[in-house]
Amino acid sequence: MFMRFPCGGIVGYRLAAQEPERVSCLVTLGSQWRLEADDPSIELLSGLTAEFWVSRFADDVAFYETSNPKPDFPKLVDMVKAVWLDITETGYPDELVEKICCPTLVMRGDNDFLFSLDEAVALKSKIAGCSFANIPLTAHSSHQESPELVGEMLKQFMSQHKN
């Protein structure tokens, strides 16, 4: 099983499509599969700064600073943004997702401002037999906002796809 949020989900899509023998089940949460030129998340992601990240996710930044032998958080933010905004064929998997053949559960928060419902539905239509969960009353971090509901979705999905 491969379960990730959200960047790891992008890796999961690619891995499941290109090396299917390595992924028996795929679960993603808030993970985009493509980045269209007019995607509203581009403006938001382009504007992210290290200062913003520190103000919103101080504990995560502190963990990074203490666990990294040579921390450079502004550089990390710039590198992560480059990955998030990469529209080349090495970035998002885009049409490669059609090759995914393992049981897949795509989840998103009902109010996710980065992974739209339209994009999730389009993704579901590209993956044969894909399951989809729209987690109500949550945004981009559904696993933190409603861990019980996300956990129940995972439990149900995994019980149907035991290896």
mmCIF file of C-alpha atoms in Angstrom:
data_model
loop_
_atom_site.group_PDB
_atom_site.id
_atom_site.type_symbol
_atom_site.label_atom_id
_atom_site.label_comp_id
_atom_site.label_asym_id
_atom_site.label_seq_id
_atom_site.Cartn_x
_atom_site.Cartn_y
_atom_site.Cartn_z
ATOM 1 C CA MET A 1 0.000 0.000 0.000
ATOM 2 C CA PHE A 2 1.127 3.524 -0.760
ATOM 3 C CA MET A 3 -0.662 6.358 1.072
ATOM 4 C CA ARG A 4 0.496 9.925 0.831
ATOM 5 C CA PHE A 5 -0.573 13.532 1.232
ATOM 6 C CA PRO A 6 -0.263 15.614 -1.110
ATOM 7 C CA CYS A 7 3.258 15.611 -2.654
ATOM 8 C CA GLY A 8 3.755 11.950 -1.854
ATOM 9 C CA GLY A 9 0.494 11.267 -3.651
ATOM 10 C CA ILE A 10 1.972 12.737 -6.803
ATOM 11 C CA VAL A 11 4.902 10.340 -6.415
ATOM 12 C CA GLY A 12 2.401 7.553 -5.723
ATOM 13 C CA TYR A 13 0.508 8.211 -8.968
ATOM 14 C CA ARG A 14 3.737 8.104 -10.940
ATOM 15 C CA LEU A 15 5.054 5.007 -9.158
ATOM 16 C CA ALA A 16 1.766 3.111 -9.553
ATOM 17 C CA ALA A 17 1.666 3.992 -13.258
ATOM 18 C CA GLN A 18 5.307 3.330 -14.101
ATOM 19 C CA GLU A 19 6.219 0.515 -11.702
ATOM 20 C CA PRO A 20 2.913 -1.231 -10.962
ATOM 21 C CA GLU A 21 4.583 -4.267 -9.393
ATOM 22 C CA ARG A 22 5.747 -2.029 -6.528
ATOM 23 C CA VAL A 23 2.298 -0.668 -5.565
ATOM 24 C CA SER A 24 -0.487 -3.031 -4.488
ATOM 25 C CA CYS A 25 -2.896 -0.261 -3.378
ATOM 26 C CA LEU A 26 -2.779 3.494 -3.722
ATOM 27 C CA VAL A 27 -4.454 6.037 -1.448
ATOM 28 C CA THR A 28 -3.994 9.762 -1.977
ATOM 29 C CA LEU A 29 -5.319 12.766 -0.115
ATOM 30 C CA GLY A 30 -5.473 16.206 -1.701
ATOM 31 C CA SER A 31 -2.966 15.175 -4.369
ATOM 32 C CA GLN A 32 -3.069 16.809 -7.756
ATOM 33 C CA TRP A 33 -2.273 14.699 -10.805
ATOM 34 C CA ARG A 34 -1.744 17.548 -13.259
ATOM 35 C CA LEU A 35 -1.258 21.284 -13.212
ATOM 36 C CA GLU A 36 -3.161 23.111 -15.917
ATOM 37 C CA ALA A 37 -1.971 26.565 -16.983
ATOM 38 C CA ASP A 38 -5.107 28.175 -15.532
ATOM 39 C CA ASP A 39 -5.147 26.194 -12.275
ATOM 40 C CA PRO A 40 -6.043 28.575 -9.416
ATOM 41 C CA SER A 41 -3.472 26.925 -7.145
ATOM 42 C CA ILE A 42 -0.611 28.358 -9.243
ATOM 43 C CA GLU A 43 -1.082 31.860 -7.859
ATOM 44 C CA LEU A 44 -1.279 30.600 -4.288
ATOM 45 C CA LEU A 45 1.747 28.299 -4.611
ATOM 46 C CA SER A 46 3.824 30.930 -6.418
ATOM 47 C CA GLY A 47 3.277 33.371 -3.581
ATOM 48 C CA LEU A 48 4.381 31.077 -0.757
ATOM 49 C CA THR A 49 7.348 32.307 1.253
ATOM 50 C CA ALA A 50 9.469 30.931 4.054
ATOM 51 C CA GLU A 51 8.070 33.665 6.295
ATOM 52 C CA PHE A 52 4.500 32.591 5.596
ATOM 53 C CA TRP A 53 5.391 28.953 6.278
ATOM 54 C CA VAL A 54 7.060 29.848 9.585
ATOM 55 C CA SER A 55 4.021 31.856 10.667
ATOM 56 C CA ARG A 56 1.550 29.065 9.807
ATOM 57 C CA PHE A 57 3.541 25.900 10.545
ATOM 58 C CA ALA A 58 6.026 26.868 13.236
ATOM 59 C CA ASP A 59 6.216 23.365 14.724
ATOM 60 C CA ASP A 60 6.996 21.788 11.354
ATOM 61 C CA VAL A 61 9.685 24.371 10.637
ATOM 62 C CA ALA A 62 11.189 23.881 14.103
ATOM 63 C CA PHE A 63 11.339 20.125 13.507
ATOM 64 C CA TYR A 64 13.046 20.702 10.155
ATOM 65 C CA GLU A 65 15.562 23.084 11.742
ATOM 66 C CA THR A 66 16.469 20.707 14.583
ATOM 67 C CA SER A 67 16.589 17.507 12.527
ATOM 68 C CA ASN A 68 18.567 18.833 9.566
ATOM 69 C CA PRO A 69 22.365 19.111 9.964
ATOM 70 C CA LYS A 70 22.494 22.081 7.540
ATOM 71 C CA PRO A 71 19.056 23.682 7.615
ATOM 72 C CA ASP A 72 18.241 26.291 5.010
ATOM 73 C CA PHE A 73 14.495 26.715 5.191
ATOM 74 C CA PRO A 74 14.180 29.493 2.577
ATOM 75 C CA LYS A 75 16.075 27.285 0.101
ATOM 76 C CA LEU A 76 13.810 24.342 0.960
ATOM 77 C CA VAL A 77 10.696 26.434 0.307
ATOM 78 C CA ASP A 78 12.082 27.560 -3.062
ATOM 79 C CA MET A 79 12.890 23.967 -4.020
ATOM 80 C CA VAL A 80 9.470 22.684 -2.947
ATOM 81 C CA LYS A 81 7.762 25.460 -4.912
ATOM 82 C CA ALA A 82 9.766 24.473 -7.994
ATOM 83 C CA VAL A 83 8.461 20.908 -7.648
ATOM 84 C CA TRP A 84 4.875 22.059 -7.061
ATOM 85 C CA LEU A 85 4.958 24.348 -10.099
ATOM 86 C CA ASP A 86 6.761 21.947 -12.449
ATOM 87 C CA ILE A 87 4.613 21.556 -15.561
ATOM 88 C CA THR A 88 7.194 19.544 -17.504
ATOM 89 C CA GLU A 89 6.755 15.820 -18.145
ATOM 90 C CA THR A 90 8.937 15.077 -15.109
ATOM 91 C CA GLY A 91 6.540 16.956 -12.839
ATOM 92 C CA TYR A 92 2.952 15.859 -12.394
ATOM 93 C CA PRO A 93 2.078 12.478 -13.950
ATOM 94 C CA ASP A 94 -0.860 13.872 -15.973
ATOM 95 C CA GLU A 95 -2.097 11.273 -18.495
ATOM 96 C CA LEU A 96 0.214 8.587 -17.061
ATOM 97 C CA VAL A 97 -2.451 8.033 -14.396
ATOM 98 C CA GLU A 98 -4.435 6.089 -16.993
ATOM 99 C CA LYS A 99 -1.872 3.288 -16.568
ATOM 100 C CA ILE A 100 -2.650 2.841 -12.859
ATOM 101 C CA CYS A 101 -4.101 -0.630 -12.417
ATOM 102 C CA CYS A 102 -4.010 -1.187 -8.645
ATOM 103 C CA PRO A 103 -6.954 -0.471 -6.330
ATOM 104 C CA THR A 104 -6.922 3.300 -5.823
ATOM 105 C CA LEU A 105 -8.702 5.609 -3.399
ATOM 106 C CA VAL A 106 -8.549 9.330 -4.137
ATOM 107 C CA MET A 107 -9.639 11.584 -1.267
ATOM 108 C CA ARG A 108 -10.014 15.337 -0.965
ATOM 109 C CA GLY A 109 -11.535 17.755 1.486
ATOM 110 C CA ASP A 110 -14.872 19.216 0.460
ATOM 111 C CA ASN A 111 -13.373 22.714 0.725
ATOM 112 C CA ASP A 112 -9.890 21.894 -0.606
ATOM 113 C CA PHE A 113 -8.532 25.079 -2.159
ATOM 114 C CA LEU A 114 -5.676 23.286 -3.967
ATOM 115 C CA PHE A 115 -7.270 20.096 -5.347
ATOM 116 C CA SER A 116 -10.653 20.996 -6.817
ATOM 117 C CA LEU A 117 -13.652 18.702 -7.033
ATOM 118 C CA ASP A 118 -13.548 18.982 -10.832
ATOM 119 C CA GLU A 119 -9.916 17.825 -10.863
ATOM 120 C CA ALA A 120 -10.688 14.941 -8.503
ATOM 121 C CA VAL A 121 -13.612 13.796 -10.658
ATOM 122 C CA ALA A 122 -11.463 14.065 -13.799
ATOM 123 C CA LEU A 123 -8.778 11.964 -12.103
ATOM 124 C CA LYS A 124 -11.324 9.364 -10.988
ATOM 125 C CA SER A 125 -12.458 8.997 -14.596
ATOM 126 C CA LYS A 126 -8.875 8.286 -15.715
ATOM 127 C CA ILE A 127 -8.144 5.415 -13.283
ATOM 128 C CA ALA A 128 -10.077 2.193 -13.880
ATOM 129 C CA GLY A 129 -12.046 1.161 -10.802
ATOM 130 C CA CYS A 130 -10.929 4.187 -8.800
ATOM 131 C CA SER A 131 -12.757 4.889 -5.543
ATOM 132 C CA PHE A 132 -13.356 8.482 -4.473
ATOM 133 C CA ALA A 133 -14.072 10.099 -1.112
ATOM 134 C CA ASN A 134 -14.970 13.750 -0.714
ATOM 135 C CA ILE A 135 -14.452 14.418 2.993
ATOM 136 C CA PRO A 136 -17.142 16.859 4.214
ATOM 137 C CA LEU A 137 -16.425 19.910 6.343
ATOM 138 C CA THR A 138 -12.669 19.800 5.674
ATOM 139 C CA ALA A 139 -10.192 21.637 3.463
ATOM 140 C CA HIS A 140 -6.748 20.510 2.280
ATOM 141 C CA SER A 141 -5.677 18.690 5.466
ATOM 142 C CA SER A 142 -8.634 16.354 5.931
ATOM 143 C CA HIS A 143 -6.534 13.822 7.835
ATOM 144 C CA GLN A 144 -5.913 16.460 10.512
ATOM 145 C CA GLU A 145 -9.329 18.102 10.376
ATOM 146 C CA SER A 146 -11.355 14.880 10.470
ATOM 147 C CA PRO A 147 -9.023 11.991 11.339
ATOM 148 C CA GLU A 148 -11.894 9.709 12.333
ATOM 149 C CA LEU A 149 -13.650 10.015 8.984
ATOM 150 C CA VAL A 150 -10.452 9.714 6.948
ATOM 151 C CA GLY A 151 -9.450 6.732 9.084
ATOM 152 C CA GLU A 152 -12.814 5.074 8.484
ATOM 153 C CA MET A 153 -12.473 5.592 4.720
ATOM 154 C CA LEU A 154 -9.015 4.010 4.840
ATOM 155 C CA LYS A 155 -10.266 1.109 6.936
ATOM 156 C CA GLN A 156 -13.149 0.387 4.558
ATOM 157 C CA PHE A 157 -10.953 0.651 1.482
ATOM 158 C CA MET A 158 -8.215 -1.551 2.901
ATOM 159 C CA SER A 159 -10.687 -4.180 4.121
ATOM 160 C CA GLN A 160 -11.932 -4.534 0.542
ATOM 161 C CA HIS A 161 -8.421 -4.767 -0.891
ATOM 162 C CA LYS A 162 -6.526 -7.113 1.397
ATOM 163 C CA ASN A 163 -3.547 -8.817 -0.189
#
